[in-house]
Amino acid sequence: KGKTITPSVINTYIDCPLKFYFNKIAPIPLNPNNVIDEDVDNALFGNIIHHVLERIYKPYIGKTINEHQLTQIVENSKEITRLVDEEIAAAFFPKHKTTPVLSGQQLLNRNVIIDYIRRQLIIDTKACPLKIIELENNEHKLLFSITQQTTVQLGGIIDRIDSTNIEGKQTMRIVDYKTSANPHLTLDIATLFNPEAKHRPYHILQALTYTLVVASANNTSLPISPSLFYVKKTQNIKPIDSVVKINKDP
């Protein structure tokens, strides 16, 4: 009661109701000793990328960024490296005033993160002029009636909302960054909710849910499109390629 149901929570319930129960209803701490693992796991890996991209784009909220401006950001390797180092320090060494010397594996992970961020920025240059509308916003909510007596609130943190030209039409994009190496595809809506489906495309369900939440409260005249960016795969793609598709249809 009073809590927001996020797309991640929905996906957890679909995949395993018992996991949902122990995770959300009767939470059991998975890391009771609060141990900091110095290896970059997928969650922290993704968090660092999200935070750095947010910091890069934050000065442009409400503004339109052109290709020249974004190219200058891409070419400013020192600034990107500084931001990555600060986020690594915050994630793994929060009690240190300065970042300790990184191990060999940590340095490799750091360089990979820098590379992925530059790739994402390069892909974004192809969408310029690009208007940054919102970043990491969790204020969008949708009240959804399940029964006459039961209403739930859908929401969550949306990585980025922007506006760009897609196939000749100005479009609002609901952007979700993903660090998975395997882009999700689906032929139909039913598969999104099938826990028995092999490689259930839960990323698509997540993106569609965010889009539903934003569309319900947004007065824009622009078409709204869910877009998934797989930062490990962002090479030689166009804005249309990131748009979520059902059976190859946007």
Short mmCIF file of N, CA and C in Angstrom, two decimals, residues 96-246:
data_model
loop_
_atom_site.label_atom_id
_atom_site.label_comp_id
_atom_site.label_asym_id
_atom_site.label_seq_id
_atom_site.Cartn_x
_atom_site.Cartn_y
_atom_site.Cartn_z
N HIS A 96 36.79 6.40 1.11
CA HIS A 96 38.10 6.97 0.78
C HIS A 96 37.95 8.39 0.24
N LYS A 97 38.84 9.27 0.64
CA LYS A 97 38.82 10.64 0.14
C LYS A 97 39.36 10.71 -1.28
N THR A 98 40.25 9.80 -1.61
CA THR A 98 40.78 9.72 -2.97
C THR A 98 40.62 8.28 -3.45
N THR A 99 40.59 8.10 -4.77
CA THR A 99 40.41 6.77 -5.33
C THR A 99 41.70 5.96 -5.19
N PRO A 100 41.65 4.78 -4.52
CA PRO A 100 42.84 3.94 -4.40
C PRO A 100 43.30 3.47 -5.78
N VAL A 101 44.53 3.00 -5.84
CA VAL A 101 45.05 2.46 -7.09
C VAL A 101 44.23 1.23 -7.47
N LEU A 102 43.72 1.21 -8.70
CA LEU A 102 42.88 0.11 -9.14
C LEU A 102 43.72 -1.10 -9.51
N SER A 103 43.14 -2.29 -9.30
CA SER A 103 43.81 -3.52 -9.67
C SER A 103 43.76 -3.69 -11.18
N GLY A 104 44.45 -4.71 -11.68
CA GLY A 104 44.49 -4.95 -13.11
C GLY A 104 43.10 -5.17 -13.69
N GLN A 105 42.27 -6.00 -13.02
CA GLN A 105 40.92 -6.27 -13.51
C GLN A 105 40.05 -5.02 -13.43
N GLN A 106 40.22 -4.26 -12.36
CA GLN A 106 39.44 -3.04 -12.20
C GLN A 106 39.79 -2.02 -13.29
N LEU A 107 41.07 -1.95 -13.65
CA LEU A 107 41.49 -1.04 -14.72
C LEU A 107 40.87 -1.46 -16.06
N LEU A 108 40.83 -2.76 -16.29
CA LEU A 108 40.20 -3.27 -17.51
C LEU A 108 38.73 -2.89 -17.55
N ASN A 109 38.03 -3.10 -16.42
CA ASN A 109 36.62 -2.76 -16.34
C ASN A 109 36.40 -1.26 -16.55
N ARG A 110 37.28 -0.46 -15.96
CA ARG A 110 37.21 0.99 -16.11
C ARG A 110 37.32 1.39 -17.58
N ASN A 111 38.26 0.81 -18.28
CA ASN A 111 38.46 1.15 -19.68
C ASN A 111 37.29 0.69 -20.55
N VAL A 112 36.69 -0.45 -20.18
CA VAL A 112 35.52 -0.94 -20.90
C VAL A 112 34.35 0.01 -20.71
N ILE A 113 34.15 0.48 -19.49
CA ILE A 113 33.07 1.43 -19.21
C ILE A 113 33.26 2.71 -20.03
N ILE A 114 34.48 3.22 -20.06
CA ILE A 114 34.77 4.43 -20.84
C ILE A 114 34.44 4.19 -22.32
N ASP A 115 34.81 3.03 -22.82
CA ASP A 115 34.55 2.71 -24.22
C ASP A 115 33.05 2.64 -24.50
N TYR A 116 32.29 2.01 -23.61
CA TYR A 116 30.84 1.90 -23.81
C TYR A 116 30.17 3.26 -23.78
N ILE A 117 30.62 4.14 -22.90
CA ILE A 117 30.03 5.47 -22.82
C ILE A 117 30.32 6.26 -24.09
N ARG A 118 31.53 6.17 -24.59
CA ARG A 118 31.87 6.86 -25.83
C ARG A 118 31.04 6.30 -27.00
N ARG A 119 30.83 5.00 -27.02
CA ARG A 119 30.01 4.39 -28.08
C ARG A 119 28.59 4.95 -28.05
N GLN A 120 28.03 5.03 -26.82
CA GLN A 120 26.67 5.54 -26.70
C GLN A 120 26.59 6.99 -27.17
N LEU A 121 27.56 7.78 -26.80
CA LEU A 121 27.57 9.19 -27.21
C LEU A 121 27.70 9.32 -28.73
N ILE A 122 28.52 8.47 -29.33
CA ILE A 122 28.70 8.50 -30.78
C ILE A 122 27.37 8.15 -31.47
N ILE A 123 26.67 7.14 -30.94
CA ILE A 123 25.36 6.78 -31.50
C ILE A 123 24.39 7.94 -31.34
N ASP A 124 24.46 8.64 -30.20
CA ASP A 124 23.57 9.78 -29.98
C ASP A 124 23.83 10.92 -30.96
N THR A 125 25.06 11.04 -31.46
CA THR A 125 25.33 12.09 -32.44
C THR A 125 24.48 11.90 -33.70
N LYS A 126 24.15 10.63 -33.99
CA LYS A 126 23.35 10.35 -35.19
C LYS A 126 21.90 10.77 -35.01
N ALA A 127 21.50 11.03 -33.75
CA ALA A 127 20.13 11.46 -33.48
C ALA A 127 20.03 12.98 -33.36
N CYS A 128 21.16 13.66 -33.51
CA CYS A 128 21.15 15.13 -33.39
C CYS A 128 20.50 15.78 -34.61
N PRO A 129 19.83 16.93 -34.39
CA PRO A 129 19.68 17.64 -33.12
C PRO A 129 18.80 16.84 -32.15
N LEU A 130 19.26 16.79 -30.90
CA LEU A 130 18.65 15.94 -29.87
C LEU A 130 18.24 16.81 -28.69
N LYS A 131 16.96 16.84 -28.40
CA LYS A 131 16.48 17.62 -27.26
C LYS A 131 16.40 16.73 -26.02
N ILE A 132 17.11 17.11 -24.96
CA ILE A 132 17.09 16.37 -23.71
C ILE A 132 15.93 16.90 -22.87
N ILE A 133 14.95 16.06 -22.61
CA ILE A 133 13.75 16.49 -21.87
C ILE A 133 13.88 16.18 -20.38
N GLU A 134 14.24 14.95 -20.06
CA GLU A 134 14.38 14.54 -18.65
C GLU A 134 15.49 13.50 -18.53
N LEU A 135 16.05 13.40 -17.31
CA LEU A 135 17.06 12.39 -17.01
C LEU A 135 16.77 11.75 -15.65
N GLU A 136 16.82 10.43 -15.62
CA GLU A 136 16.68 9.67 -14.36
C GLU A 136 15.53 10.19 -13.51
N ASN A 137 14.38 10.32 -14.12
CA ASN A 137 13.20 10.86 -13.45
C ASN A 137 12.33 9.72 -12.91
N ASN A 138 11.96 9.82 -11.63
CA ASN A 138 11.08 8.81 -11.05
C ASN A 138 9.73 9.38 -10.64
N GLU A 139 9.40 10.54 -11.19
CA GLU A 139 8.18 11.23 -10.79
C GLU A 139 6.95 10.83 -11.61
N HIS A 140 7.16 10.14 -12.73
CA HIS A 140 6.02 9.72 -13.55
C HIS A 140 5.32 8.53 -12.88
N LYS A 141 4.01 8.67 -12.65
CA LYS A 141 3.23 7.62 -12.01
C LYS A 141 1.94 7.39 -12.79
N LEU A 142 1.42 6.19 -12.70
CA LEU A 142 0.15 5.85 -13.33
C LEU A 142 -0.65 4.99 -12.37
N LEU A 143 -1.85 5.45 -12.01
CA LEU A 143 -2.75 4.66 -11.19
C LEU A 143 -3.50 3.70 -12.11
N PHE A 144 -3.40 2.42 -11.79
CA PHE A 144 -3.94 1.38 -12.67
C PHE A 144 -4.91 0.51 -11.87
N SER A 145 -6.15 0.46 -12.31
CA SER A 145 -7.18 -0.30 -11.58
C SER A 145 -7.16 -1.77 -12.01
N ILE A 146 -6.96 -2.64 -11.02
CA ILE A 146 -7.00 -4.09 -11.28
C ILE A 146 -8.43 -4.60 -11.12
N THR A 147 -9.07 -4.16 -10.04
CA THR A 147 -10.48 -4.44 -9.79
C THR A 147 -11.13 -3.14 -9.32
N GLN A 148 -12.43 -3.18 -9.04
CA GLN A 148 -13.10 -1.98 -8.54
C GLN A 148 -12.56 -1.56 -7.18
N GLN A 149 -12.03 -2.53 -6.43
CA GLN A 149 -11.53 -2.24 -5.09
C GLN A 149 -10.01 -2.06 -5.03
N THR A 150 -9.32 -2.48 -6.09
CA THR A 150 -7.86 -2.50 -6.03
C THR A 150 -7.24 -1.65 -7.13
N THR A 151 -6.43 -0.69 -6.69
CA THR A 151 -5.70 0.17 -7.62
C THR A 151 -4.22 0.14 -7.26
N VAL A 152 -3.37 -0.02 -8.25
CA VAL A 152 -1.93 -0.01 -8.02
C VAL A 152 -1.30 1.18 -8.73
N GLN A 153 -0.14 1.57 -8.26
CA GLN A 153 0.58 2.69 -8.85
C GLN A 153 1.81 2.19 -9.58
N LEU A 154 1.85 2.41 -10.89
CA LEU A 154 3.00 2.02 -11.70
C LEU A 154 3.95 3.20 -11.83
N GLY A 155 5.23 2.90 -11.88
CA GLY A 155 6.23 3.96 -12.05
C GLY A 155 7.62 3.38 -12.05
N GLY A 156 8.60 4.23 -11.85
CA GLY A 156 9.99 3.79 -11.84
C GLY A 156 10.89 4.90 -12.36
N ILE A 157 12.19 4.63 -12.34
CA ILE A 157 13.16 5.62 -12.79
C ILE A 157 13.40 5.44 -14.29
N ILE A 158 13.10 6.49 -15.05
CA ILE A 158 13.30 6.46 -16.50
C ILE A 158 14.65 7.09 -16.82
N ASP A 159 15.49 6.35 -17.51
CA ASP A 159 16.86 6.79 -17.76
C ASP A 159 16.92 8.14 -18.48
N ARG A 160 16.15 8.24 -19.55
CA ARG A 160 16.20 9.48 -20.33
C ARG A 160 14.93 9.62 -21.17
N ILE A 161 14.44 10.84 -21.24
CA ILE A 161 13.39 11.16 -22.20
C ILE A 161 13.95 12.25 -23.11
N ASP A 162 13.92 11.99 -24.40
CA ASP A 162 14.43 12.98 -25.33
C ASP A 162 13.51 13.09 -26.54
N SER A 163 13.88 13.96 -27.46
CA SER A 163 13.11 14.15 -28.68
C SER A 163 14.07 14.23 -29.85
N THR A 164 13.78 13.45 -30.89
CA THR A 164 14.64 13.43 -32.07
C THR A 164 13.83 13.08 -33.30
N ASN A 165 14.44 13.21 -34.46
CA ASN A 165 13.78 12.87 -35.70
C ASN A 165 14.02 11.39 -36.03
N ILE A 166 12.95 10.63 -36.15
CA ILE A 166 13.05 9.23 -36.51
C ILE A 166 12.27 8.99 -37.79
N GLU A 167 13.00 8.64 -38.84
CA GLU A 167 12.38 8.37 -40.14
C GLU A 167 11.50 9.53 -40.61
N GLY A 168 12.00 10.77 -40.40
CA GLY A 168 11.29 11.94 -40.88
C GLY A 168 10.21 12.47 -39.97
N LYS A 169 10.05 11.87 -38.78
CA LYS A 169 9.00 12.30 -37.85
C LYS A 169 9.61 12.61 -36.49
N GLN A 170 9.37 13.83 -35.98
CA GLN A 170 9.86 14.20 -34.65
C GLN A 170 9.16 13.32 -33.62
N THR A 171 9.96 12.69 -32.77
CA THR A 171 9.44 11.66 -31.87
C THR A 171 10.01 11.83 -30.47
N MET A 172 9.16 11.64 -29.47
CA MET A 172 9.64 11.59 -28.09
C MET A 172 10.06 10.16 -27.78
N ARG A 173 11.29 9.99 -27.29
CA ARG A 173 11.79 8.65 -26.97
C ARG A 173 11.86 8.44 -25.46
N ILE A 174 11.42 7.28 -25.03
CA ILE A 174 11.59 6.85 -23.65
C ILE A 174 12.78 5.90 -23.66
N VAL A 175 13.93 6.41 -23.25
CA VAL A 175 15.20 5.70 -23.44
C VAL A 175 15.56 4.87 -22.20
N ASP A 176 15.96 3.64 -22.46
CA ASP A 176 16.40 2.75 -21.38
C ASP A 176 17.74 2.16 -21.81
N TYR A 177 18.80 2.44 -21.01
CA TYR A 177 20.12 1.87 -21.29
C TYR A 177 20.19 0.45 -20.72
N LYS A 178 20.78 -0.45 -21.47
CA LYS A 178 20.95 -1.83 -21.02
C LYS A 178 22.40 -2.26 -21.20
N THR A 179 22.93 -2.98 -20.20
CA THR A 179 24.31 -3.49 -20.29
C THR A 179 24.35 -4.95 -20.69
N SER A 180 23.21 -5.54 -20.96
CA SER A 180 23.16 -6.92 -21.45
C SER A 180 23.80 -7.00 -22.83
N ALA A 181 24.42 -8.12 -23.11
CA ALA A 181 25.03 -8.32 -24.42
C ALA A 181 24.04 -8.91 -25.42
N ASN A 182 22.83 -9.23 -24.94
CA ASN A 182 21.85 -9.89 -25.79
C ASN A 182 20.59 -9.05 -25.93
N PRO A 183 20.45 -8.31 -27.03
CA PRO A 183 19.23 -7.53 -27.26
C PRO A 183 17.98 -8.41 -27.25
N HIS A 184 16.91 -7.91 -26.66
CA HIS A 184 15.67 -8.67 -26.57
C HIS A 184 14.79 -8.41 -27.78
N LEU A 185 14.18 -9.50 -28.28
CA LEU A 185 13.27 -9.44 -29.42
C LEU A 185 12.02 -10.23 -29.08
N THR A 186 10.91 -9.89 -29.72
CA THR A 186 9.70 -10.67 -29.51
C THR A 186 8.81 -10.60 -30.75
N LEU A 187 8.02 -11.65 -30.93
CA LEU A 187 7.10 -11.71 -32.06
C LEU A 187 5.69 -11.29 -31.66
N ASP A 188 5.39 -11.31 -30.35
CA ASP A 188 4.05 -10.96 -29.91
C ASP A 188 4.06 -10.48 -28.47
N ILE A 189 2.95 -9.86 -28.06
CA ILE A 189 2.81 -9.33 -26.71
C ILE A 189 2.73 -10.44 -25.67
N ALA A 190 2.05 -11.55 -26.01
CA ALA A 190 1.84 -12.62 -25.04
C ALA A 190 3.14 -13.16 -24.48
N THR A 191 4.18 -13.21 -25.30
CA THR A 191 5.48 -13.74 -24.86
C THR A 191 6.07 -12.92 -23.73
N LEU A 192 5.75 -11.63 -23.68
CA LEU A 192 6.28 -10.76 -22.63
C LEU A 192 5.84 -11.22 -21.24
N PHE A 193 4.69 -11.89 -21.18
CA PHE A 193 4.11 -12.28 -19.89
C PHE A 193 4.20 -13.78 -19.63
N ASN A 194 4.89 -14.50 -20.49
CA ASN A 194 4.97 -15.95 -20.37
C ASN A 194 6.23 -16.37 -19.63
N PRO A 195 6.11 -16.82 -18.36
CA PRO A 195 7.30 -17.20 -17.59
C PRO A 195 8.00 -18.43 -18.15
N GLU A 196 7.31 -19.19 -19.00
CA GLU A 196 7.90 -20.39 -19.58
C GLU A 196 8.63 -20.10 -20.88
N ALA A 197 8.51 -18.89 -21.37
CA ALA A 197 9.15 -18.53 -22.65
C ALA A 197 10.66 -18.55 -22.50
N LYS A 198 11.33 -19.14 -23.47
CA LYS A 198 12.78 -19.16 -23.46
C LYS A 198 13.29 -17.75 -23.77
N HIS A 199 14.17 -17.24 -22.90
CA HIS A 199 14.69 -15.89 -23.05
C HIS A 199 13.55 -14.87 -23.12
N ARG A 200 12.68 -14.91 -22.15
CA ARG A 200 11.56 -13.96 -22.11
C ARG A 200 12.08 -12.54 -22.26
N PRO A 201 11.53 -11.76 -23.20
CA PRO A 201 12.05 -10.41 -23.47
C PRO A 201 11.55 -9.37 -22.46
N TYR A 202 12.02 -9.52 -21.22
CA TYR A 202 11.55 -8.65 -20.15
C TYR A 202 12.00 -7.20 -20.33
N HIS A 203 13.08 -6.97 -21.07
CA HIS A 203 13.49 -5.59 -21.34
C HIS A 203 12.40 -4.85 -22.12
N ILE A 204 11.75 -5.54 -23.03
CA ILE A 204 10.71 -4.91 -23.84
C ILE A 204 9.49 -4.59 -22.98
N LEU A 205 9.11 -5.51 -22.09
CA LEU A 205 8.01 -5.24 -21.18
C LEU A 205 8.32 -4.03 -20.31
N GLN A 206 9.54 -3.93 -19.86
CA GLN A 206 9.96 -2.80 -19.04
C GLN A 206 9.84 -1.49 -19.81
N ALA A 207 10.34 -1.47 -21.04
CA ALA A 207 10.30 -0.26 -21.86
C ALA A 207 8.87 0.14 -22.19
N LEU A 208 8.02 -0.84 -22.49
CA LEU A 208 6.62 -0.54 -22.82
C LEU A 208 5.87 0.00 -21.60
N THR A 209 6.20 -0.52 -20.42
CA THR A 209 5.54 -0.05 -19.20
C THR A 209 5.91 1.40 -18.93
N TYR A 210 7.20 1.74 -19.04
CA TYR A 210 7.62 3.12 -18.87
C TYR A 210 6.91 4.04 -19.86
N THR A 211 6.79 3.59 -21.09
CA THR A 211 6.15 4.40 -22.13
C THR A 211 4.68 4.61 -21.81
N LEU A 212 4.00 3.57 -21.32
CA LEU A 212 2.60 3.69 -20.91
C LEU A 212 2.44 4.72 -19.80
N VAL A 213 3.34 4.67 -18.82
CA VAL A 213 3.28 5.60 -17.69
C VAL A 213 3.46 7.04 -18.15
N VAL A 214 4.45 7.27 -19.01
CA VAL A 214 4.72 8.63 -19.50
C VAL A 214 3.57 9.11 -20.39
N ALA A 215 3.10 8.25 -21.28
CA ALA A 215 2.05 8.65 -22.23
C ALA A 215 0.76 9.01 -21.51
N SER A 216 0.49 8.37 -20.37
CA SER A 216 -0.76 8.61 -19.66
C SER A 216 -0.83 10.01 -19.06
N ALA A 217 0.34 10.60 -18.80
CA ALA A 217 0.36 11.90 -18.12
C ALA A 217 0.97 13.01 -18.97
N ASN A 218 1.35 12.69 -20.20
CA ASN A 218 2.05 13.67 -21.02
C ASN A 218 1.11 14.28 -22.06
N ASN A 219 1.19 15.59 -22.20
CA ASN A 219 0.31 16.28 -23.13
C ASN A 219 0.97 16.56 -24.48
N THR A 220 2.09 15.93 -24.73
CA THR A 220 2.81 16.18 -25.97
C THR A 220 1.99 15.74 -27.19
N SER A 221 2.19 16.45 -28.27
CA SER A 221 1.55 16.06 -29.53
C SER A 221 2.44 15.10 -30.32
N LEU A 222 3.65 14.88 -29.81
CA LEU A 222 4.60 14.00 -30.50
C LEU A 222 4.25 12.53 -30.27
N PRO A 223 4.51 11.68 -31.25
CA PRO A 223 4.41 10.24 -30.99
C PRO A 223 5.47 9.85 -29.95
N ILE A 224 5.15 8.89 -29.11
CA ILE A 224 6.06 8.46 -28.05
C ILE A 224 6.56 7.06 -28.35
N SER A 225 7.88 6.89 -28.31
CA SER A 225 8.48 5.62 -28.69
C SER A 225 9.39 5.07 -27.61
N PRO A 226 9.18 3.81 -27.18
CA PRO A 226 10.13 3.17 -26.26
C PRO A 226 11.40 2.80 -27.03
N SER A 227 12.56 3.11 -26.45
CA SER A 227 13.83 2.84 -27.13
C SER A 227 14.81 2.16 -26.17
N LEU A 228 15.36 1.05 -26.60
CA LEU A 228 16.35 0.31 -25.80
C LEU A 228 17.73 0.48 -26.42
N PHE A 229 18.67 0.93 -25.60
CA PHE A 229 20.06 1.07 -26.06
C PHE A 229 20.92 0.05 -25.34
N TYR A 230 21.44 -0.91 -26.08
CA TYR A 230 22.35 -1.90 -25.52
C TYR A 230 23.77 -1.37 -25.70
N VAL A 231 24.34 -0.85 -24.61
CA VAL A 231 25.60 -0.13 -24.73
C VAL A 231 26.75 -1.01 -25.22
N LYS A 232 26.61 -2.30 -25.08
CA LYS A 232 27.65 -3.20 -25.58
C LYS A 232 27.49 -3.47 -27.08
N LYS A 233 26.36 -3.04 -27.63
CA LYS A 233 26.07 -3.35 -29.03
C LYS A 233 25.85 -2.09 -29.88
N THR A 234 26.08 -0.92 -29.28
CA THR A 234 25.77 0.33 -29.98
C THR A 234 26.86 0.68 -30.99
N GLN A 235 26.87 -0.04 -32.08
CA GLN A 235 27.81 0.26 -33.16
C GLN A 235 27.05 0.26 -34.49
N ASN A 236 27.24 1.33 -35.24
CA ASN A 236 26.66 1.43 -36.58
C ASN A 236 25.14 1.26 -36.58
N ILE A 237 24.47 1.87 -35.58
CA ILE A 237 23.01 1.81 -35.58
C ILE A 237 22.44 3.20 -35.80
N LYS A 238 21.21 3.23 -36.30
CA LYS A 238 20.49 4.48 -36.52
C LYS A 238 19.42 4.64 -35.45
N PRO A 239 18.86 5.86 -35.28
CA PRO A 239 17.83 6.06 -34.26
C PRO A 239 16.69 5.05 -34.34
N ILE A 240 16.28 4.66 -35.54
CA ILE A 240 15.16 3.72 -35.69
C ILE A 240 15.52 2.34 -35.12
N ASP A 241 16.81 2.01 -35.11
CA ASP A 241 17.23 0.68 -34.67
C ASP A 241 17.00 0.45 -33.18
N SER A 242 16.97 1.52 -32.39
CA SER A 242 16.78 1.37 -30.95
C SER A 242 15.32 1.27 -30.55
N VAL A 243 14.43 1.58 -31.49
CA VAL A 243 12.99 1.57 -31.19
C VAL A 243 12.52 0.15 -30.93
N VAL A 244 11.76 -0.04 -29.85
CA VAL A 244 11.22 -1.36 -29.52
C VAL A 244 10.25 -1.80 -30.61
N LYS A 245 10.37 -3.06 -31.02
CA LYS A 245 9.51 -3.59 -32.08
C LYS A 245 8.84 -4.88 -31.63
N ILE A 246 7.61 -5.06 -32.07
CA ILE A 246 6.88 -6.30 -31.86
C ILE A 246 6.74 -6.94 -33.23
#
